[in-house]
CSV table of N, CA and C in Angstrom, one decimal:
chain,number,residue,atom,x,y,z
A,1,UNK,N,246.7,-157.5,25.4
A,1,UNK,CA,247.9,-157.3,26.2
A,1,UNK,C,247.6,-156.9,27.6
A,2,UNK,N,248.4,-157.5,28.5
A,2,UNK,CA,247.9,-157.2,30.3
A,2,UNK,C,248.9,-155.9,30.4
A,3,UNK,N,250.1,-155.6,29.8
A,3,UNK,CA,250.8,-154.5,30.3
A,3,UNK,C,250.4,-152.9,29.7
A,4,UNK,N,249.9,-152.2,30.3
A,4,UNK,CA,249.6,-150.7,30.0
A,4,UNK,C,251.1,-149.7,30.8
A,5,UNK,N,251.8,-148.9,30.0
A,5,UNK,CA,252.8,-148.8,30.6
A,5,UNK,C,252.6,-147.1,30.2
A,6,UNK,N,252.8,-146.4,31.3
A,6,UNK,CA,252.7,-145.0,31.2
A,6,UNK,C,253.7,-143.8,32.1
A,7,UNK,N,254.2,-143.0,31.2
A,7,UNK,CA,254.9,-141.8,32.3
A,7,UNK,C,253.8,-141.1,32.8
A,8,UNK,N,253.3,-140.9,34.3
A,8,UNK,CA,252.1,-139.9,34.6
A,8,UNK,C,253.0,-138.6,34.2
A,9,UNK,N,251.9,-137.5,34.8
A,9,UNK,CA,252.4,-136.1,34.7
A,9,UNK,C,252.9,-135.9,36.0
A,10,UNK,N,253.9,-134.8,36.2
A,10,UNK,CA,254.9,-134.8,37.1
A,10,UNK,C,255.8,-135.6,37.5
A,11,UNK,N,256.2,-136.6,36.5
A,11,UNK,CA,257.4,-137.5,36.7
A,11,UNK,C,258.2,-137.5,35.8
A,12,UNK,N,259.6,-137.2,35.9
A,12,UNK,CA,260.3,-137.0,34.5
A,12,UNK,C,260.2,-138.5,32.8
A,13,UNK,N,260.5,-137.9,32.0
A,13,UNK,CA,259.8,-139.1,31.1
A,13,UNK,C,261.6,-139.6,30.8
A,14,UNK,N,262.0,-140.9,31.1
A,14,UNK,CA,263.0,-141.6,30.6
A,14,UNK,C,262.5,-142.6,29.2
A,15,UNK,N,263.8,-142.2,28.3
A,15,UNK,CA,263.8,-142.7,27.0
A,15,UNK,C,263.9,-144.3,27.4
A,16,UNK,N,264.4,-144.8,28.3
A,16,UNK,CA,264.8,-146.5,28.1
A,16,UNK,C,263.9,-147.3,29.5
A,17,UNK,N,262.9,-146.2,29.9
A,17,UNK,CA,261.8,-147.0,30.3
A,17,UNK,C,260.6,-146.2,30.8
A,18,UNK,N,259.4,-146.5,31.3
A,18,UNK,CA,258.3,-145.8,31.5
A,18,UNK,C,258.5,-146.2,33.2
A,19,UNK,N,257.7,-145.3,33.7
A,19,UNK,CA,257.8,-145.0,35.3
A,19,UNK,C,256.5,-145.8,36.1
A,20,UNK,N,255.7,-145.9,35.2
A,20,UNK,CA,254.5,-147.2,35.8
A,20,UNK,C,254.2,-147.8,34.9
A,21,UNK,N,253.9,-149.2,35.4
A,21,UNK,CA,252.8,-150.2,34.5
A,21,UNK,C,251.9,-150.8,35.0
A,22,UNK,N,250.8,-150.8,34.7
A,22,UNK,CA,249.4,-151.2,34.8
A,22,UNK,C,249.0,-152.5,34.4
A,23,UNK,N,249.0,-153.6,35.1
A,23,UNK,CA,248.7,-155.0,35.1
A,23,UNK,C,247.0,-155.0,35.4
A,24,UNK,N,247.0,-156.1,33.6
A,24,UNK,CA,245.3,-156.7,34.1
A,24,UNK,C,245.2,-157.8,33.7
A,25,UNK,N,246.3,-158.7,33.6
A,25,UNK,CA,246.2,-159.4,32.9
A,25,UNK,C,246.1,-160.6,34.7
A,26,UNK,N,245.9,-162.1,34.4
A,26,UNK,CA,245.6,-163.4,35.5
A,26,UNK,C,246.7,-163.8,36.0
A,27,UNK,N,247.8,-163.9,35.0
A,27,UNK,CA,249.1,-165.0,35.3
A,27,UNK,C,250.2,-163.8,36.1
A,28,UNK,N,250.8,-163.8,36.8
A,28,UNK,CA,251.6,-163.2,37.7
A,28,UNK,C,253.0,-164.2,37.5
A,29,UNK,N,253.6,-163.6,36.4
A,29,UNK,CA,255.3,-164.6,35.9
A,29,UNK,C,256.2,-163.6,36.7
A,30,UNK,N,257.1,-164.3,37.3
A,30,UNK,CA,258.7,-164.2,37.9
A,30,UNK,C,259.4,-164.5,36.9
A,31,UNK,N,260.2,-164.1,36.8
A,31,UNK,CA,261.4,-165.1,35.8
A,31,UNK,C,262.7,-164.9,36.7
A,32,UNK,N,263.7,-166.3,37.1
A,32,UNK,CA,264.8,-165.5,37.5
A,32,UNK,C,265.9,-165.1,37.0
A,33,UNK,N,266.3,-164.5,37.8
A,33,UNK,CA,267.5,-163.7,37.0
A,33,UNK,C,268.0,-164.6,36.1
A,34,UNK,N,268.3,-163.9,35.1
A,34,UNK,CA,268.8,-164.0,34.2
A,34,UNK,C,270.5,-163.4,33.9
A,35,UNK,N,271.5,-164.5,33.2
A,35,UNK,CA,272.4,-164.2,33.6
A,35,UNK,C,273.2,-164.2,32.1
A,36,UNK,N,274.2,-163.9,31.7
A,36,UNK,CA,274.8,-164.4,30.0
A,36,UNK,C,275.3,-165.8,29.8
A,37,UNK,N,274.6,-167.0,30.4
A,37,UNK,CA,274.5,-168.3,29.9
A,37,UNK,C,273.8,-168.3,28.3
A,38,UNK,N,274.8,-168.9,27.4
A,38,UNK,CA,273.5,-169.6,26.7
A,38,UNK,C,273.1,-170.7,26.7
A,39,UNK,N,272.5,-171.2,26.2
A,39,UNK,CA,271.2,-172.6,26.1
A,39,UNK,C,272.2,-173.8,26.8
A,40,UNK,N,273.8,-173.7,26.3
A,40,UNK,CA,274.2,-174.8,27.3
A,40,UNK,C,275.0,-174.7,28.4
A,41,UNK,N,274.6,-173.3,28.9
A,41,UNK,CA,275.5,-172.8,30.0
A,41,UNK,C,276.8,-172.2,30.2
A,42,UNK,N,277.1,-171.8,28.9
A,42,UNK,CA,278.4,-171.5,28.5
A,42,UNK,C,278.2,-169.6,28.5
A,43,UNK,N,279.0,-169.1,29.3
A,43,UNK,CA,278.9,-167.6,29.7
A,43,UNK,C,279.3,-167.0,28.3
A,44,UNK,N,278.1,-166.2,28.0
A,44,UNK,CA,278.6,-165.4,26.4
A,44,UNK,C,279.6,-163.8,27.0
A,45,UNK,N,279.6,-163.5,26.0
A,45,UNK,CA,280.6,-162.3,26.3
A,45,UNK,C,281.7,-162.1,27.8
A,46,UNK,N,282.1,-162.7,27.6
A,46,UNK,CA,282.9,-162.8,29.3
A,46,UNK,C,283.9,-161.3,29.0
A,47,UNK,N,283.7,-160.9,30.1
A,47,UNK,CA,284.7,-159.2,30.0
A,47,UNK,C,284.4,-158.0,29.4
A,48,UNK,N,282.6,-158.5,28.8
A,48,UNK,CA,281.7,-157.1,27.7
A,48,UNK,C,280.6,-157.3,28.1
A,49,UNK,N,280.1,-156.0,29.3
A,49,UNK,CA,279.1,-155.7,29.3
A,49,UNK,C,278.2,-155.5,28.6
A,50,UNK,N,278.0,-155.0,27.2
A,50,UNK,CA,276.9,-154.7,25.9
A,50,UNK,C,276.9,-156.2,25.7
A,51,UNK,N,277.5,-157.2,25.3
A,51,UNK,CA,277.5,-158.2,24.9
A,51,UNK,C,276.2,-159.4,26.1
A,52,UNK,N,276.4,-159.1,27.4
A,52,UNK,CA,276.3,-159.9,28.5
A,52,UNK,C,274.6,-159.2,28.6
A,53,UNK,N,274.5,-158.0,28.4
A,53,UNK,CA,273.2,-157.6,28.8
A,53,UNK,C,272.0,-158.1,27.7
A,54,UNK,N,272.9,-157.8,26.5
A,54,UNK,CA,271.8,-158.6,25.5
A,54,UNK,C,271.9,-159.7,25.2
A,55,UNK,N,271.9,-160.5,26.2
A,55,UNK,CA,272.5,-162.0,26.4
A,55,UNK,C,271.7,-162.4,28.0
A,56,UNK,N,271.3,-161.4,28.9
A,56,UNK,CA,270.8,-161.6,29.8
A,56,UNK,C,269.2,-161.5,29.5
A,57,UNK,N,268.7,-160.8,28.5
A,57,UNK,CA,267.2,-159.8,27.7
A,57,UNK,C,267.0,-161.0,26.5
A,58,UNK,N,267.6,-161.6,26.0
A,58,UNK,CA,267.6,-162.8,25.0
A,58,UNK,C,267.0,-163.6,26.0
A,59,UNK,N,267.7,-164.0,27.4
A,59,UNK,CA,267.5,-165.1,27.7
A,59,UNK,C,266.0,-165.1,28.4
A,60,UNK,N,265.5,-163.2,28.6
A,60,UNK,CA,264.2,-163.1,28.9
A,60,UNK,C,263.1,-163.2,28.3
A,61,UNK,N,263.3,-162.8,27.2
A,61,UNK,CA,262.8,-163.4,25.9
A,61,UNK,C,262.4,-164.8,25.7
A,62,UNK,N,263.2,-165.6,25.9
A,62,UNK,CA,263.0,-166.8,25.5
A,62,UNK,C,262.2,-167.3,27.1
A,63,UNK,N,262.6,-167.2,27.8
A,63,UNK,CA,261.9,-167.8,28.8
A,63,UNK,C,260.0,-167.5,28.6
A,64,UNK,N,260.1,-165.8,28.5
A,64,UNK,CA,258.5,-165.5,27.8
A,64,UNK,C,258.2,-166.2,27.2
A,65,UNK,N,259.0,-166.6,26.0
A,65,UNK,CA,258.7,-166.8,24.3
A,65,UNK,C,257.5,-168.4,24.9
A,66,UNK,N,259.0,-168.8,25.9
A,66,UNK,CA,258.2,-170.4,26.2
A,66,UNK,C,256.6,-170.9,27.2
A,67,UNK,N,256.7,-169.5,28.1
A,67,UNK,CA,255.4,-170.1,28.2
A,67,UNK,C,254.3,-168.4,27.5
A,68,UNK,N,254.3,-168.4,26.2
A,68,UNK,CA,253.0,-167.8,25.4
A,68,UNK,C,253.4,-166.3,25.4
A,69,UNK,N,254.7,-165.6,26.2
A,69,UNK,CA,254.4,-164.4,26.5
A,69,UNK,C,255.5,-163.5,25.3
A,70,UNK,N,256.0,-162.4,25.5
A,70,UNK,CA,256.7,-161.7,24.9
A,70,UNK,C,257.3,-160.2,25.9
A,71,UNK,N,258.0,-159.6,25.6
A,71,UNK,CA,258.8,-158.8,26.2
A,71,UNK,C,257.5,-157.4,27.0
A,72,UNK,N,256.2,-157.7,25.9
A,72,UNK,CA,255.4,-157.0,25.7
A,72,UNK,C,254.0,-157.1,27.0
A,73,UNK,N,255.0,-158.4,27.8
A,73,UNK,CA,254.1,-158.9,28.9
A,73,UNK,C,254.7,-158.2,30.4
A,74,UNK,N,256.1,-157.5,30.2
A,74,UNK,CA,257.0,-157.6,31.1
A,74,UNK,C,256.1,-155.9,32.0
A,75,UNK,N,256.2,-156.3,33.7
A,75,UNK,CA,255.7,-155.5,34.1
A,75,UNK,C,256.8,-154.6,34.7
A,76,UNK,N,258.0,-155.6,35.1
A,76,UNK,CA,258.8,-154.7,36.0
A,76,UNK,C,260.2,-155.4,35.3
A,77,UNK,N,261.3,-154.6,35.4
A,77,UNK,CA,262.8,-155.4,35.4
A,77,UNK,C,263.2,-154.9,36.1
A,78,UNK,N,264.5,-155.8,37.0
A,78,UNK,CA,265.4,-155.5,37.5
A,78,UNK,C,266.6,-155.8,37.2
A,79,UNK,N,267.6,-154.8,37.4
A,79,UNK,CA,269.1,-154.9,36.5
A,79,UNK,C,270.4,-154.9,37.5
A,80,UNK,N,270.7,-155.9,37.4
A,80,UNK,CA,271.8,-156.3,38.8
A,80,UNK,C,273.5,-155.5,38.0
A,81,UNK,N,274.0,-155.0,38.1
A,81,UNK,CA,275.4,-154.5,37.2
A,81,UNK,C,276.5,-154.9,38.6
A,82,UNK,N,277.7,-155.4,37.7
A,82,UNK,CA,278.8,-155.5,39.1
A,82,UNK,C,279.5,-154.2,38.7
A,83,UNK,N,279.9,-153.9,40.1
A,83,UNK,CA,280.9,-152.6,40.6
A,83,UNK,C,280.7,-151.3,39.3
A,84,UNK,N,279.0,-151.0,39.3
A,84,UNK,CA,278.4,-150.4,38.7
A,84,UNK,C,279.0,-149.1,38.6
A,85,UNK,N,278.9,-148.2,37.9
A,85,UNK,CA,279.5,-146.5,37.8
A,85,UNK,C,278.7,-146.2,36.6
A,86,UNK,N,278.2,-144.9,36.9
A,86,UNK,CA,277.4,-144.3,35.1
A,86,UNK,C,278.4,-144.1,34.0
A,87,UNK,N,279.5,-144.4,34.1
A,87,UNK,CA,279.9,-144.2,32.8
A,87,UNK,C,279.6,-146.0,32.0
A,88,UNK,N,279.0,-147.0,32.9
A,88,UNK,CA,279.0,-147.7,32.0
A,88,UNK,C,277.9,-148.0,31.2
A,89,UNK,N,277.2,-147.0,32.0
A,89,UNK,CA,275.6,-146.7,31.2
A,89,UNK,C,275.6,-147.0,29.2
A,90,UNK,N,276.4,-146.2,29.1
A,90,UNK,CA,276.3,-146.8,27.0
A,90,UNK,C,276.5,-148.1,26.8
A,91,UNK,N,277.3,-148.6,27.6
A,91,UNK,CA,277.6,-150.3,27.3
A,91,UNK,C,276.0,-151.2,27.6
A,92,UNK,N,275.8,-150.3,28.9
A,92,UNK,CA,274.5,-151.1,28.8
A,92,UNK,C,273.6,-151.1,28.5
A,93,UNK,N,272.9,-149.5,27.3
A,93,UNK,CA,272.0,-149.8,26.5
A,93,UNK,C,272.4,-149.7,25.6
A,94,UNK,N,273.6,-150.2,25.1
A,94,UNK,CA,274.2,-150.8,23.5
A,94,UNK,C,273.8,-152.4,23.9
A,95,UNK,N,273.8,-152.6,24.7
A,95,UNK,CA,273.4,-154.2,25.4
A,95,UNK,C,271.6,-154.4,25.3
A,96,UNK,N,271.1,-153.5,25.5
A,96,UNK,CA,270.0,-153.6,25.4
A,96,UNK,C,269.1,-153.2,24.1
A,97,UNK,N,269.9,-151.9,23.6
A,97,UNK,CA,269.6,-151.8,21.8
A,97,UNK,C,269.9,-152.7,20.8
A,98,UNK,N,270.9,-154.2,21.4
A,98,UNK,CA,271.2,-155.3,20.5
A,98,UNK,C,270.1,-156.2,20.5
A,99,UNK,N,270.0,-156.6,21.8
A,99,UNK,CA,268.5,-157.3,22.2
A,99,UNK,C,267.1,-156.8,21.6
A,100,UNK,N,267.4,-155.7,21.9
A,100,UNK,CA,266.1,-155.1,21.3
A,100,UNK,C,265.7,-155.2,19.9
A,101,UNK,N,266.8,-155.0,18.6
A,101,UNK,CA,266.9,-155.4,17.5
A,101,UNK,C,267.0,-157.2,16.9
A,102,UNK,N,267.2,-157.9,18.2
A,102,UNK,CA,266.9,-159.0,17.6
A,102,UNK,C,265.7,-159.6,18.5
A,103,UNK,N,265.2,-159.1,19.3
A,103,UNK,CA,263.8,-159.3,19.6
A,103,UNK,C,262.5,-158.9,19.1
A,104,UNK,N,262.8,-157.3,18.0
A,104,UNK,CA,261.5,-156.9,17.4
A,104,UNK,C,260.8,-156.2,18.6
A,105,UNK,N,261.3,-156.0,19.7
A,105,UNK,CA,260.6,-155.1,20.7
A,105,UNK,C,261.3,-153.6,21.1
A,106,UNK,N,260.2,-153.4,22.3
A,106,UNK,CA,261.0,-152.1,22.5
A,106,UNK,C,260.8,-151.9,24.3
A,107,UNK,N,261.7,-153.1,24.9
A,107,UNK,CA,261.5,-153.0,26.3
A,107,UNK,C,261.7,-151.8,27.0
A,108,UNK,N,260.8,-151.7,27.5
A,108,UNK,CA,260.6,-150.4,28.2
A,108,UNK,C,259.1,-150.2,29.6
A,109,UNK,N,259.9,-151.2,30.4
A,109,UNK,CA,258.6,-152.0,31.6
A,109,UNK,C,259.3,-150.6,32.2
A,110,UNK,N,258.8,-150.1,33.8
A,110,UNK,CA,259.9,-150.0,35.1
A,110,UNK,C,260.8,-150.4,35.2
A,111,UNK,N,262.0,-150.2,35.3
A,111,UNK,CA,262.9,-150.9,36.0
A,111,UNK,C,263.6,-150.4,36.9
A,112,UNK,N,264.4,-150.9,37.8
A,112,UNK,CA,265.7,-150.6,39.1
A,112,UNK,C,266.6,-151.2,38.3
A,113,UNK,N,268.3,-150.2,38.6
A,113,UNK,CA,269.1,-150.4,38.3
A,113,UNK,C,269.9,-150.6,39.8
A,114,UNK,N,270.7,-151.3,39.6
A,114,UNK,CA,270.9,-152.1,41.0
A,114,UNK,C,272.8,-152.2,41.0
A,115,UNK,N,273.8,-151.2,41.4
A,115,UNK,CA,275.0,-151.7,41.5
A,115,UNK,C,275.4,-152.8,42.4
A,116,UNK,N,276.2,-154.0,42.1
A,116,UNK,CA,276.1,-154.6,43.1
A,116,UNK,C,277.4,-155.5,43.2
A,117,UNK,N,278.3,-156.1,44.3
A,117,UNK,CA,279.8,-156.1,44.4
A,117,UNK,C,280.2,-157.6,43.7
A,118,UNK,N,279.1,-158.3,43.3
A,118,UNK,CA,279.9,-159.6,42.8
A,118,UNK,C,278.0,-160.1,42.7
A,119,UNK,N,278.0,-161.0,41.3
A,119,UNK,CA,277.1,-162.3,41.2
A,119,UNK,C,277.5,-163.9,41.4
A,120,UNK,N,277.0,-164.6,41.0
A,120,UNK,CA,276.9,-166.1,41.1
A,120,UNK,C,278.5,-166.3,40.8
A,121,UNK,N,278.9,-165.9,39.7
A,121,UNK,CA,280.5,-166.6,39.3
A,121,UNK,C,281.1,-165.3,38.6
A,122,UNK,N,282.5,-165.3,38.9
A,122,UNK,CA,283.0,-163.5,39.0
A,122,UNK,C,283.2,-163.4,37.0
A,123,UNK,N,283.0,-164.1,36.4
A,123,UNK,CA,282.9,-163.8,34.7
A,123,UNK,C,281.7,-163.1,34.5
A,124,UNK,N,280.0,-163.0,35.5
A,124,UNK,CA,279.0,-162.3,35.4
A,124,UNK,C,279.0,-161.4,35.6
A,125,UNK,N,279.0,-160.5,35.1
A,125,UNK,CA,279.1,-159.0,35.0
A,125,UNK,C,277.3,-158.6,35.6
A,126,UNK,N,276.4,-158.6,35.2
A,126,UNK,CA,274.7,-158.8,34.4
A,126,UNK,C,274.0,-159.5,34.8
A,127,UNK,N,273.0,-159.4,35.9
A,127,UNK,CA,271.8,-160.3,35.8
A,127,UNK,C,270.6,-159.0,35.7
A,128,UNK,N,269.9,-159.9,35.3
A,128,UNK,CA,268.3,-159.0,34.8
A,128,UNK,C,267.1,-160.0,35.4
A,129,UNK,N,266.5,-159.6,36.2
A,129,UNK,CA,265.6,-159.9,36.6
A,129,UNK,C,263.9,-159.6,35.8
A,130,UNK,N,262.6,-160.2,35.8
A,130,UNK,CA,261.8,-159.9,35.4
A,130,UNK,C,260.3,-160.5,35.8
A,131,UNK,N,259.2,-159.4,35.7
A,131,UNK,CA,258.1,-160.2,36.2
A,131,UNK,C,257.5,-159.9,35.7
A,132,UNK,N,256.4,-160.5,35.1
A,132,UNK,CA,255.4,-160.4,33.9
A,132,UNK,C,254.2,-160.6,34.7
A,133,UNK,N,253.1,-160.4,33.5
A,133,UNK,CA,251.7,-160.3,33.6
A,133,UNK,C,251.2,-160.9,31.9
A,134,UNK,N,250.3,-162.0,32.8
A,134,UNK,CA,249.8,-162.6,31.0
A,134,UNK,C,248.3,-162.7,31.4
A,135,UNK,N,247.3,-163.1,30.1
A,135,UNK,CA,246.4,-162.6,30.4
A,135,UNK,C,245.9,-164.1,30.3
């Protein structure tokens, strides 16, 4: 595995991600955002955040899945949310604890959480960005 993922000492420890990761692996993967299309571009969950986020982590998944990697390669995510506020925080890791149960992982790279006023087409609530490390 190229990702080594650690809370150092003196940084608070978060349950839904680790504060550094340590890349040794050759291949340097982007993936881009990721949005709640599925496979034929048809927007899943329109108007449900939990639904759209584990539909944005699916689609990161698979992108890994296809060239050799796994969620387990991921070094960093980024999480785009529209007209973000913390109370929507449960919806979005009910969105991520769905993903997570149908991926068999337990994503937890770095990530930025990102409020942001509109994406690509106003039904997108959710993009997830991601950049890997493969060996």
């Amino acid at each position: 595995m190229a990702i080594t993922l650690v809370n150092p000492s003196g940084l608070p420890e978060i349950d839904v991600y680790r504060q550094v990761s340590i890349a040794t692996g050759s291949k340097l993967v982007h993936i881009a955002g990721q949005v709640a299309w599925d496979a034929d571009g048809i927007t899943v969950g329109e108007g449900d955040l939990a639904a759209q986020v584990e539909q944005c982590y699916l689609n990161i998944g698979t992108a890994l899945a296809g060239i050799g990697g796994s969620f387990e390669d991921v070094a960093k995510l980024t999480v785009h949310v529209v007209d973000w506020t913390p109370d929507k925080m449960p919806l979005l890791l009910e969105g991520i604890a769905r993903a997570t149960a149908k991926l068999g992982v337990t994503p937890v790279p770095p990530a930025t959480l990102l409020g942001v006023a509109a994406l690509d087409v106003p039904e997108h609530l959710v993009e997830v960005e991601a950049t890997a490390v493969l060996d």
